[in-house]
CSV table of C-alpha atoms in Angstrom, one decimal:
chain,number,residue,atom,x,y,z
P,1,MET,CA,-35.8,115.3,-51.4
P,2,ILE,CA,-39.4,116.1,-52.3
P,3,PRO,CA,-41.7,113.4,-50.9
P,4,VAL,CA,-44.4,112.4,-53.4
P,5,GLN,CA,-47.9,113.3,-52.3
P,6,GLY,CA,-51.0,111.2,-52.7
P,7,VAL,CA,-49.3,107.8,-52.6
P,8,GLU,CA,-49.6,107.0,-48.9
P,9,ASP,CA,-50.3,103.3,-48.3
P,10,GLN,CA,-50.4,102.6,-52.0
P,11,THR,CA,-48.2,100.1,-53.9
P,12,VAL,CA,-46.3,101.9,-56.6
P,13,ALA,CA,-44.1,100.2,-59.2
P,14,VAL,CA,-40.9,101.8,-60.6
P,15,LEU,CA,-39.5,100.8,-63.9
P,16,GLY,CA,-35.8,101.7,-64.6
P,17,LEU,CA,-33.3,102.0,-61.7
P,18,GLY,CA,-30.8,104.5,-63.0
P,19,ARG,CA,-30.2,107.8,-61.2
P,20,SER,CA,-33.8,109.1,-61.7
P,21,GLY,CA,-35.4,105.7,-60.9
P,22,LYS,CA,-33.6,105.4,-57.6
P,23,ALA,CA,-34.4,109.0,-56.6
P,24,THR,CA,-38.1,108.4,-57.6
P,25,ALA,CA,-38.2,105.2,-55.5
P,26,ALA,CA,-36.8,107.1,-52.5
P,27,ALA,CA,-39.2,110.0,-52.9
P,28,LEU,CA,-42.2,107.6,-53.2
P,29,ALA,CA,-41.1,105.8,-50.0
P,30,ALA,CA,-40.8,109.2,-48.3
P,31,GLY,CA,-44.4,109.9,-49.3
P,32,GLY,CA,-45.6,106.6,-47.6
P,33,ALA,CA,-45.8,104.4,-50.7
P,34,ARG,CA,-44.9,100.7,-50.8
P,35,VAL,CA,-42.4,100.6,-53.6
P,36,VAL,CA,-41.7,97.7,-55.9
P,37,ALA,CA,-39.1,98.0,-58.7
P,38,TRP,CA,-37.8,96.4,-61.8
P,39,ASP,CA,-34.9,97.0,-64.3
P,40,ASP,CA,-34.0,94.9,-67.4
P,41,GLY,CA,-30.4,94.9,-66.3
P,42,VAL,CA,-29.4,92.0,-63.9
P,43,ASP,CA,-26.5,94.0,-62.4
P,44,THR,CA,-28.7,97.1,-61.9
P,45,ARG,CA,-31.3,95.0,-60.2
P,46,GLU,CA,-28.8,93.3,-57.9
P,47,ALA,CA,-27.3,96.7,-56.9
P,48,ALA,CA,-30.7,98.2,-56.2
P,49,GLU,CA,-31.7,95.2,-54.1
P,50,ALA,CA,-28.5,95.5,-52.2
P,51,ASP,CA,-29.5,99.1,-51.5
P,52,GLY,CA,-32.8,97.9,-50.0
P,53,LEU,CA,-35.2,98.2,-52.9
P,54,HIS,CA,-37.9,95.5,-53.2
P,55,ILE,CA,-37.3,94.0,-56.7
P,56,LEU,CA,-40.3,92.4,-58.3
P,57,ASP,CA,-40.4,90.9,-61.8
P,58,LEU,CA,-43.0,93.2,-63.5
P,59,THR,CA,-43.0,91.1,-66.6
P,60,ARG,CA,-45.1,88.5,-64.6
P,61,ASP,CA,-48.8,89.1,-64.2
P,62,ALA,CA,-48.8,88.1,-60.6
P,63,ALA,CA,-46.5,91.0,-59.8
P,64,TRP,CA,-49.2,93.6,-60.5
P,65,GLN,CA,-51.5,92.6,-57.7
P,66,GLY,CA,-52.4,95.8,-55.8
P,67,VAL,CA,-50.2,98.1,-57.9
P,68,SER,CA,-51.9,101.5,-58.3
P,69,LEU,CA,-49.3,103.4,-60.4
P,70,LEU,CA,-46.3,102.7,-62.6
P,71,VAL,CA,-43.5,105.3,-62.7
P,72,VAL,CA,-41.1,105.1,-65.6
P,73,SER,CA,-37.6,106.4,-66.2
P,74,PRO,CA,-37.4,108.8,-69.2
P,75,GLY,CA,-35.2,106.6,-71.4
P,76,ILE,CA,-37.7,103.8,-71.6
P,77,PRO,CA,-40.1,103.9,-74.7
P,78,HIS,CA,-43.7,104.2,-73.7
P,79,LEU,CA,-45.4,104.4,-77.1
P,80,TYR,CA,-43.0,104.6,-80.1
P,81,PRO,CA,-41.3,102.7,-81.7
P,82,ARG,CA,-43.2,100.3,-79.3
P,83,PRO,CA,-44.0,100.4,-75.6
P,84,HIS,CA,-41.7,98.5,-73.3
P,85,PRO,CA,-43.5,95.2,-72.3
P,86,VAL,CA,-43.9,96.3,-68.7
P,87,ILE,CA,-45.5,99.6,-69.8
P,88,ALA,CA,-47.7,97.7,-72.3
P,89,LYS,CA,-48.9,95.5,-69.4
P,90,ALA,CA,-49.8,98.5,-67.3
P,91,TYR,CA,-51.9,99.9,-70.2
P,92,GLU,CA,-53.6,96.5,-70.5
P,93,LEU,CA,-54.4,96.5,-66.8
P,94,GLY,CA,-55.6,100.1,-66.8
P,95,ILE,CA,-52.9,101.2,-64.3
P,96,PRO,CA,-51.8,104.8,-64.7
P,97,VAL,CA,-48.3,105.5,-66.0
P,98,ASP,CA,-46.3,108.5,-65.0
P,99,ASN,CA,-42.7,109.8,-64.6
P,100,ASP,CA,-40.7,111.7,-62.0
P,101,ILE,CA,-41.7,115.1,-63.7
P,102,GLY,CA,-45.4,114.4,-63.2
P,103,LEU,CA,-44.8,113.4,-59.6
P,104,PHE,CA,-42.8,116.6,-59.0
P,105,PHE,CA,-45.5,118.9,-60.3
P,106,ARG,CA,-48.1,117.2,-58.2
P,107,SER,CA,-45.9,117.2,-55.0
P,108,TYR,CA,-43.9,120.4,-55.0
P,109,ALA,CA,-46.5,122.6,-53.4
P,110,THR,CA,-47.2,121.9,-49.8
P,111,GLU,CA,-49.2,123.3,-46.8
P,112,ASP,CA,-46.0,125.1,-45.7
P,113,TRP,CA,-46.4,127.5,-48.6
P,114,GLN,CA,-49.3,129.2,-46.7
P,115,GLY,CA,-46.7,130.8,-44.4
P,116,PHE,CA,-44.5,132.1,-47.2
P,117,ASP,CA,-44.4,135.8,-48.1
P,118,ARG,CA,-43.8,135.0,-51.7
P,119,PRO,CA,-44.9,131.7,-53.2
P,120,PRO,CA,-42.2,129.6,-54.9
P,121,ARG,CA,-42.2,129.6,-58.7
P,122,VAL,CA,-41.2,127.0,-61.4
P,123,ILE,CA,-39.7,127.9,-64.7
P,124,ALA,CA,-39.6,124.9,-67.2
P,125,VAL,CA,-37.5,125.1,-70.3
P,126,THR,CA,-37.9,122.8,-73.4
P,127,GLY,CA,-36.9,122.9,-77.0
P,128,SER,CA,-34.4,121.2,-79.4
P,129,ASN,CA,-31.3,123.3,-79.0
P,130,GLY,CA,-30.0,125.6,-76.3
P,131,LYS,CA,-32.3,124.4,-73.5
P,132,SER,CA,-29.4,123.5,-71.2
P,133,THR,CA,-27.6,126.8,-71.7
P,134,THR,CA,-30.9,128.7,-71.3
P,135,THR,CA,-31.7,126.8,-68.1
P,136,ALA,CA,-28.3,127.4,-66.6
P,137,LEU,CA,-28.4,131.0,-67.6
P,138,ILE,CA,-31.7,131.6,-65.9
P,139,HIS,CA,-30.5,129.9,-62.8
P,140,HIS,CA,-27.3,132.0,-62.9
P,141,VAL,CA,-29.1,135.3,-63.2
P,142,LEU,CA,-31.5,134.4,-60.4
P,143,ALA,CA,-28.5,133.5,-58.1
P,144,GLU,CA,-26.6,136.6,-59.0
P,145,CYS,CA,-29.7,138.7,-58.2
P,146,ASN,CA,-29.9,136.9,-54.8
P,147,ARG,CA,-33.2,135.1,-55.5
P,148,PRO,CA,-33.3,131.6,-53.9
P,149,THR,CA,-33.0,129.1,-56.7
P,150,GLN,CA,-32.5,125.5,-57.6
P,151,MET,CA,-31.8,123.9,-61.0
P,152,GLY,CA,-32.7,120.4,-62.1
P,153,GLY,CA,-34.5,118.0,-64.4
P,154,ASN,CA,-32.5,117.0,-67.5
P,155,ILE,CA,-29.6,119.0,-66.2
P,156,GLY,CA,-28.0,118.8,-62.7
P,157,THR,CA,-30.2,117.4,-60.0
P,158,GLY,CA,-33.1,115.0,-60.6
P,159,VAL,CA,-36.4,116.8,-59.8
P,160,LEU,CA,-37.4,114.6,-56.9
P,161,SER,CA,-33.9,115.1,-55.4
P,162,LEU,CA,-34.3,118.8,-55.2
P,163,ASP,CA,-34.8,120.3,-51.7
P,164,PRO,CA,-38.3,121.3,-50.6
P,165,ALA,CA,-39.3,124.8,-51.5
P,166,ILE,CA,-38.4,127.9,-49.4
P,167,ASP,CA,-40.0,131.3,-49.4
P,168,GLY,CA,-39.7,133.1,-52.7
P,169,GLU,CA,-37.6,130.3,-54.4
P,170,VAL,CA,-37.5,129.8,-58.2
P,171,VAL,CA,-36.8,126.3,-59.4
P,172,VAL,CA,-35.5,126.1,-63.0
P,173,LEU,CA,-36.0,122.9,-64.9
P,174,GLU,CA,-34.7,121.6,-68.2
P,175,LEU,CA,-37.2,119.2,-69.7
P,176,SER,CA,-36.6,116.9,-72.6
P,177,SER,CA,-39.3,115.6,-74.9
P,178,TYR,CA,-39.0,112.2,-73.2
P,179,GLN,CA,-39.9,113.9,-69.9
P,180,THR,CA,-42.8,116.1,-71.2
P,181,ASP,CA,-44.3,113.4,-73.3
P,182,LEU,CA,-45.4,111.2,-70.4
P,183,ALA,CA,-45.8,113.4,-67.4
P,184,ARG,CA,-49.4,113.4,-66.1
P,185,ALA,CA,-49.0,116.8,-64.5
P,186,LEU,CA,-47.1,119.8,-66.1
P,187,THR,CA,-47.9,123.0,-64.4
P,188,PRO,CA,-44.9,125.4,-64.5
P,189,ASP,CA,-45.5,129.1,-63.7
P,190,VAL,CA,-43.3,130.1,-66.7
P,191,ALA,CA,-42.8,127.7,-69.7
P,192,VAL,CA,-40.1,128.3,-72.2
P,193,PHE,CA,-39.9,126.9,-75.8
P,194,THR,CA,-36.5,127.7,-77.4
P,195,ASN,CA,-36.8,126.2,-80.9
P,196,LEU,CA,-37.4,123.0,-82.8
P,197,SER,CA,-35.3,120.9,-85.1
P,198,SER,CA,-35.7,117.2,-85.9
P,199,ASP,CA,-34.5,114.9,-83.1
P,200,HIS,CA,-35.5,111.7,-81.4
P,201,LEU,CA,-37.9,111.0,-84.3
P,202,ASP,CA,-38.0,107.2,-83.6
P,203,ARG,CA,-39.3,107.9,-80.1
P,204,HIS,CA,-42.0,110.3,-81.3
P,205,ALA,CA,-43.0,108.7,-84.7
P,206,GLY,CA,-41.8,111.7,-86.7
P,207,HIS,CA,-41.3,115.5,-86.5
P,208,GLY,CA,-45.0,116.1,-85.6
P,209,GLY,CA,-45.0,113.7,-82.7
P,210,TYR,CA,-41.8,115.3,-81.4
P,211,PHE,CA,-43.4,118.8,-81.5
P,212,ALA,CA,-46.5,117.4,-79.8
P,213,ALA,CA,-44.4,116.2,-76.9
P,214,LYS,CA,-42.9,119.6,-76.5
P,215,ARG,CA,-46.2,121.3,-76.8
P,216,ARG,CA,-47.6,119.4,-73.8
P,217,LEU,CA,-45.6,121.6,-71.5
P,218,PHE,CA,-47.9,124.5,-72.5
P,219,ALA,CA,-51.1,122.8,-73.2
P,220,GLU,CA,-51.5,120.5,-70.2
P,221,GLY,CA,-51.3,123.0,-67.3
P,222,GLY,CA,-51.5,126.5,-68.8
P,223,PRO,CA,-48.5,128.4,-67.5
P,224,ASP,CA,-49.0,132.0,-66.2
P,225,ARG,CA,-46.4,133.1,-68.8
P,226,ALA,CA,-45.2,131.4,-72.0
P,227,VAL,CA,-41.9,132.4,-73.5
P,228,ILE,CA,-41.9,131.1,-77.1
P,229,GLY,CA,-39.3,131.2,-79.8
P,230,ILE,CA,-41.0,131.9,-83.1
P,231,ASP,CA,-38.2,131.4,-85.6
P,232,GLU,CA,-39.8,128.2,-86.7
P,233,ALA,CA,-43.3,127.5,-87.9
P,234,GLU,CA,-44.1,125.4,-84.8
P,235,GLY,CA,-43.2,128.1,-82.4
P,236,LEU,CA,-45.2,130.6,-84.3
P,237,PHE,CA,-48.2,128.2,-84.2
P,238,LEU,CA,-47.7,127.6,-80.5
P,239,ALA,CA,-47.6,131.3,-79.7
P,240,GLY,CA,-50.8,131.8,-81.6
P,241,GLN,CA,-52.5,129.0,-79.7
P,242,MET,CA,-51.4,130.3,-76.3
P,243,SER,CA,-52.4,133.9,-77.0
P,244,MET,CA,-55.9,135.4,-76.7
P,245,GLY,CA,-55.0,138.3,-79.1
P,246,PRO,CA,-52.5,141.0,-80.0
P,247,THR,CA,-52.7,142.6,-76.5
P,248,ASP,CA,-52.2,139.4,-74.6
P,249,ASP,CA,-48.9,139.8,-72.8
P,250,ARG,CA,-49.0,136.4,-71.2
P,251,VAL,CA,-47.1,135.2,-74.2
P,252,ILE,CA,-43.6,136.6,-74.7
P,253,ARG,CA,-42.4,136.0,-78.2
P,254,ILE,CA,-38.6,135.7,-78.8
P,255,SER,CA,-36.4,135.6,-81.9
P,256,ALA,CA,-32.7,135.4,-82.8
P,257,GLY,CA,-33.0,137.6,-85.9
P,258,GLN,CA,-36.5,139.0,-86.5
P,259,LYS,CA,-37.5,142.4,-85.2
P,260,LEU,CA,-40.6,141.8,-83.0
P,261,ASP,CA,-42.3,145.2,-82.3
P,262,ARG,CA,-46.0,144.4,-82.9
P,263,ALA,CA,-46.7,141.9,-80.1
P,264,ALA,CA,-47.8,142.9,-76.6
P,265,TRP,CA,-44.5,141.6,-75.2
P,266,SER,CA,-41.4,140.5,-77.2
P,267,VAL,CA,-37.7,140.0,-76.8
P,268,PHE,CA,-35.4,139.6,-79.8
P,269,ALA,CA,-31.7,139.9,-80.8
P,270,ARG,CA,-30.3,141.5,-83.9
P,271,LYS,CA,-26.7,142.3,-84.8
P,272,GLY,CA,-25.6,141.5,-81.2
P,273,PHE,CA,-28.2,143.6,-79.4
P,274,LEU,CA,-31.0,142.2,-77.3
P,275,SER,CA,-34.2,144.4,-77.3
P,276,GLU,CA,-37.3,144.1,-75.2
P,277,TYR,CA,-40.5,145.6,-76.6
P,278,ARG,CA,-43.8,146.2,-74.6
P,279,LYS,CA,-46.9,147.3,-76.4
P,280,GLY,CA,-44.9,148.5,-79.5
P,281,ARG,CA,-42.3,150.5,-77.5
P,282,GLN,CA,-38.8,149.5,-76.7
P,283,ALA,CA,-38.4,148.9,-72.9
P,284,ALA,CA,-34.8,147.8,-72.7
P,285,SER,CA,-31.7,147.0,-74.7
P,286,ILE,CA,-28.6,145.0,-73.9
P,287,ASP,CA,-25.3,144.8,-75.9
P,288,LEU,CA,-24.5,141.0,-76.0
P,289,ARG,CA,-21.4,141.3,-78.3
P,290,GLY,CA,-18.8,141.4,-75.5
P,291,MET,CA,-20.3,138.6,-73.4
P,292,ARG,CA,-17.7,135.8,-73.6
P,293,GLY,CA,-20.1,133.2,-72.2
P,294,LEU,CA,-22.8,133.9,-74.9
P,295,PRO,CA,-21.1,133.9,-78.3
P,296,GLY,CA,-23.0,133.7,-81.6
P,297,ALA,CA,-26.6,134.0,-82.7
P,298,HIS,CA,-27.6,130.7,-81.2
P,299,ASN,CA,-26.5,131.9,-77.8
P,300,HIS,CA,-28.2,135.3,-78.3
P,301,GLN,CA,-31.4,133.3,-78.8
P,302,ASN,CA,-30.7,131.6,-75.5
P,303,ALA,CA,-30.1,135.0,-73.9
P,304,CYS,CA,-33.5,136.2,-75.2
P,305,ALA,CA,-35.3,133.2,-73.7
P,306,ALA,CA,-33.5,133.6,-70.3
P,307,TYR,CA,-34.1,137.4,-70.3
P,308,ALA,CA,-37.8,136.9,-70.9
P,309,ALA,CA,-38.1,134.2,-68.3
P,310,CYS,CA,-36.3,136.4,-65.7
P,311,ARG,CA,-38.5,139.4,-66.6
P,312,ALA,CA,-41.5,137.2,-66.1
P,313,VAL,CA,-40.6,136.5,-62.5
P,314,GLY,CA,-40.0,140.2,-61.8
P,315,LEU,CA,-36.3,140.9,-62.3
P,316,ALA,CA,-35.3,144.3,-63.8
P,317,PRO,CA,-33.4,144.6,-67.1
P,318,ARG,CA,-30.3,146.0,-65.5
P,319,GLN,CA,-30.1,143.2,-63.0
P,320,ILE,CA,-30.3,140.7,-65.8
P,321,GLU,CA,-27.7,142.5,-67.9
P,322,GLY,CA,-25.2,142.5,-65.0
P,323,ALA,CA,-25.7,138.8,-64.4
P,324,PHE,CA,-25.2,138.0,-68.1
P,325,HIS,CA,-21.7,139.5,-68.0
P,326,SER,CA,-20.6,137.0,-65.3
P,327,PHE,CA,-22.1,133.9,-67.1
P,328,ALA,CA,-19.2,131.6,-68.1
P,329,GLY,CA,-21.2,129.3,-70.3
P,330,LEU,CA,-21.7,125.5,-69.9
P,331,PRO,CA,-18.8,123.1,-70.3
P,332,HIS,CA,-18.5,121.7,-73.8
P,333,ARG,CA,-21.0,124.3,-75.3
P,334,SER,CA,-19.1,127.3,-76.8
P,335,GLN,CA,-17.0,127.3,-73.7
P,336,THR,CA,-14.0,129.7,-73.8
P,337,VAL,CA,-11.2,127.7,-72.2
P,338,ALA,CA,-8.3,130.1,-72.5
P,339,GLU,CA,-6.8,133.0,-74.4
P,340,ILE,CA,-3.2,132.5,-75.3
P,341,GLY,CA,-1.2,135.2,-77.1
P,342,GLY,CA,-4.3,136.8,-78.4
P,343,VAL,CA,-5.8,133.4,-79.6
P,344,ARG,CA,-9.1,132.2,-78.2
P,345,TYR,CA,-9.6,128.5,-77.5
P,346,VAL,CA,-13.3,127.3,-77.5
P,347,ASN,CA,-14.6,123.9,-76.5
P,348,ASP,CA,-17.9,123.1,-78.2
P,349,SER,CA,-17.5,119.3,-78.0
P,350,LYS,CA,-21.4,119.1,-77.6
P,351,ALA,CA,-21.6,120.1,-81.3
P,352,THR,CA,-22.0,116.4,-82.3
P,353,ASN,CA,-24.1,117.1,-85.5
P,354,VAL,CA,-24.1,119.4,-88.5
P,355,ASP,CA,-26.7,121.7,-87.1
P,356,ALA,CA,-24.8,122.4,-83.9
P,357,ALA,CA,-21.5,122.7,-85.7
P,358,ALA,CA,-23.0,125.2,-88.1
P,359,LYS,CA,-24.1,127.4,-85.2
P,360,ALA,CA,-20.6,127.2,-83.7
P,361,LEU,CA,-19.0,128.2,-87.0
P,362,GLN,CA,-21.2,131.2,-87.3
P,363,ALA,CA,-20.3,132.5,-83.8
P,364,PHE,CA,-16.6,133.3,-84.6
P,365,ASP,CA,-14.3,134.8,-87.2
P,366,ARG,CA,-10.9,133.4,-88.3
P,367,ILE,CA,-11.4,129.9,-87.1
P,368,ARG,CA,-8.9,127.1,-86.7
P,369,TRP,CA,-11.5,124.3,-86.7
P,370,ILE,CA,-10.9,121.0,-85.0
P,371,ALA,CA,-13.5,118.5,-86.4
P,372,GLY,CA,-14.1,114.8,-86.8
P,373,GLY,CA,-14.9,111.7,-84.9
P,374,LEU,CA,-17.5,109.2,-85.7
P,375,GLY,CA,-19.4,110.9,-88.6
P,376,LYS,CA,-23.2,110.7,-88.8
P,377,ASP,CA,-25.4,109.9,-91.8
P,378,GLY,CA,-25.3,112.6,-94.4
P,379,GLY,CA,-21.8,113.7,-93.6
P,380,ILE,CA,-20.9,117.4,-93.3
P,381,ALA,CA,-21.5,118.6,-96.8
P,382,ALA,CA,-24.3,120.9,-95.4
P,383,LEU,CA,-21.6,122.9,-93.6
P,384,ALA,CA,-20.3,124.3,-96.9
P,385,PRO,CA,-22.0,127.7,-96.5
P,386,TYR,CA,-20.3,128.2,-93.1
P,387,LEU,CA,-16.7,127.4,-94.0
P,388,GLY,CA,-15.8,130.9,-95.2
P,389,GLN,CA,-14.5,132.0,-91.8
P,390,VAL,CA,-12.4,128.8,-91.4
P,391,SER,CA,-8.7,129.5,-91.9
P,392,LYS,CA,-7.9,125.9,-91.6
P,393,ALA,CA,-9.5,122.6,-90.4
P,394,TYR,CA,-7.7,120.0,-88.4
P,395,LEU,CA,-9.5,116.7,-88.8
P,396,ILE,CA,-9.4,113.9,-86.3
P,397,GLY,CA,-10.9,110.5,-85.7
P,398,HIS,CA,-12.6,107.8,-87.7
P,399,SER,CA,-14.2,110.2,-90.3
P,400,ALA,CA,-11.2,112.5,-90.8
P,401,ARG,CA,-10.6,111.5,-94.4
P,402,ASP,CA,-14.3,111.5,-95.3
P,403,PHE,CA,-14.6,115.0,-93.8
P,404,ALA,CA,-11.5,116.1,-95.9
P,405,LEU,CA,-13.3,115.1,-99.1
P,406,GLU,CA,-16.5,117.0,-98.1
P,407,ILE,CA,-15.0,120.4,-97.2
P,408,GLY,CA,-13.7,121.2,-100.7
P,409,GLN,CA,-11.1,123.9,-101.0
P,410,THR,CA,-11.0,124.8,-97.3
P,411,PRO,CA,-7.4,124.4,-96.1
P,412,HIS,CA,-7.1,121.3,-93.9
P,413,GLU,CA,-4.8,118.6,-92.7
P,414,ILE,CA,-5.4,115.1,-91.3
P,415,SER,CA,-4.4,115.3,-87.6
P,416,GLU,CA,-5.9,112.0,-86.5
P,417,THR,CA,-5.7,112.7,-82.7
P,418,MET,CA,-6.7,115.6,-80.5
P,419,GLU,CA,-3.1,116.0,-79.3
P,420,ASP,CA,-1.9,116.6,-82.9
P,421,ALA,CA,-4.8,118.8,-83.8
P,422,VAL,CA,-4.4,121.1,-80.8
P,423,ALA,CA,-0.6,121.3,-81.2
P,424,ARG,CA,-0.8,122.1,-84.9
P,425,ALA,CA,-3.6,124.7,-84.5
P,426,HIS,CA,-1.7,126.4,-81.6
P,427,ALA,CA,1.5,126.5,-83.7
P,428,GLU,CA,-0.2,128.1,-86.7
P,429,ALA,CA,-2.7,130.4,-85.0
P,430,VAL,CA,-2.1,134.2,-85.0
P,431,PRO,CA,-3.6,136.8,-82.7
P,432,GLY,CA,-7.3,137.3,-83.4
P,433,ASP,CA,-7.8,133.6,-84.4
P,434,THR,CA,-10.1,131.2,-82.6
P,435,VAL,CA,-9.2,127.6,-82.1
P,436,LEU,CA,-12.6,125.9,-82.1
P,437,LEU,CA,-13.4,122.3,-81.2
P,438,ALA,CA,-16.8,121.7,-82.9
P,439,PRO,CA,-16.6,118.1,-84.1
P,440,ALA,CA,-19.8,117.7,-86.1
P,441,ALA,CA,-19.5,114.0,-85.2
P,442,ALA,CA,-20.0,111.6,-82.4
P,443,SER,CA,-17.2,110.9,-80.0
P,444,PHE,CA,-17.4,107.1,-79.7
P,445,ASP,CA,-14.5,106.2,-82.0
P,446,GLN,CA,-11.9,107.7,-79.5
P,447,TYR,CA,-13.9,108.7,-76.4
P,448,PRO,CA,-16.7,107.3,-74.3
P,449,ASN,CA,-18.8,110.5,-74.7
P,450,PHE,CA,-18.6,114.1,-75.8
P,451,GLU,CA,-17.8,115.2,-72.3
P,452,LYS,CA,-14.6,113.2,-72.2
P,453,ARG,CA,-13.6,114.5,-75.6
P,454,GLY,CA,-14.1,118.1,-74.4
P,455,GLU,CA,-12.2,117.5,-71.2
P,456,HIS,CA,-9.3,116.2,-73.2
P,457,PHE,CA,-9.3,119.4,-75.3
P,458,VAL,CA,-9.4,121.5,-72.2
P,459,ARG,CA,-6.5,119.7,-70.6
P,460,LEU,CA,-4.4,120.2,-73.7
P,461,VAL,CA,-5.2,123.9,-73.9
P,462,GLN,CA,-4.6,124.4,-70.2
P,463,ALA,CA,-1.2,122.7,-70.6
P,464,LEU,CA,-0.3,125.2,-73.4
P,465,ALA,CA,-1.5,128.1,-71.3
P,466,ALA,CA,0.8,127.0,-68.4
P,467,LYS,CA,3.8,127.2,-70.8
P,468,ASN,CA,3.0,130.8,-71.9
């Protein structure tokens, strides 16, 4: 746990008592604060009270007497589409509002650091797509290179539940727009922006507000190094804002398709090869094509971002390359589950929308595609340009018949269930095929979440592998 600094003998209110809220309350108490807490859920409040938290109804004016800070869990709206009533009350009373990310950045450094040979570093990753894989890949590379490292934030451990820093450690954080938007302190040593596509627009009042939330990671604290994907206009704009000119190597520009050889420092991937350029000259090159944990152009962009971040904290190109080879990928994100009789089985259950499914379909040839579930607005007609490599689609779930109408002449069958889809794809696949679960739909018609859907696919594949 990281005790929160600067709250000793203060009364601090915590709103939202899920995993991060409980961890925040504990870290505040460890820092000497008097913690009062509230959650809209009756069962959640009762459970927290049973655990010893002081529950106080923050919807009542009298509850705010003496409160100096309100700390909010990330899922609770603080501005759009409208502030939660408790947050609105804090604004009205002039009480500062923060989240666990802000508390982490103001509390991570301690006097103990004066005795370290190498100061700890923080790498923070944000963006729309690929940030989980990028975060996990950076953490994996650091660990493989014997650098002390922890991973947390929006993936793994909550930030205030991390262990206090040790000499030379690198903490790698995945930060969502919900987390960057409200944090009062954002001071990573290395900040990474992967890409931007429309998401969470109701929480940010549109695409511009969503980008503004991401941009705060770079604008608020001024990282020592900024790794910025420039394949969208927003990234190109951000790189321009952070840079002092063409020779400024504090900004590392990355791309998953463009050749970047004119910037002071850049990393890009083309045709399966990652290249690093410094001052117009190639400094390193890595062949990504055989790396099973990083298939497709979208994962090559993740590799560029992770490579740049690891270079920014002093790792050598060959160290990074060696660690890339042992990266297995994250569960449910282009995860190779097995190879049976020359057929590859890939779990990309996280591909719950058209954009993510399009990236998955571009990553493989000769695809036996398992798709369907609870379809989203707009359907899957936009996937038409990416269906050329689909040998056959096996459609499941609520939207199976709707999807069948939208994929035109692509061979397909209505499988209804995951069991039938996997069995049929396995029976018809030939060596060199890839059986790909990339649903392009939510899971809630048949599963509680995309993880359970992916786990079901994995179990079915593993059962087939055990028979062969």
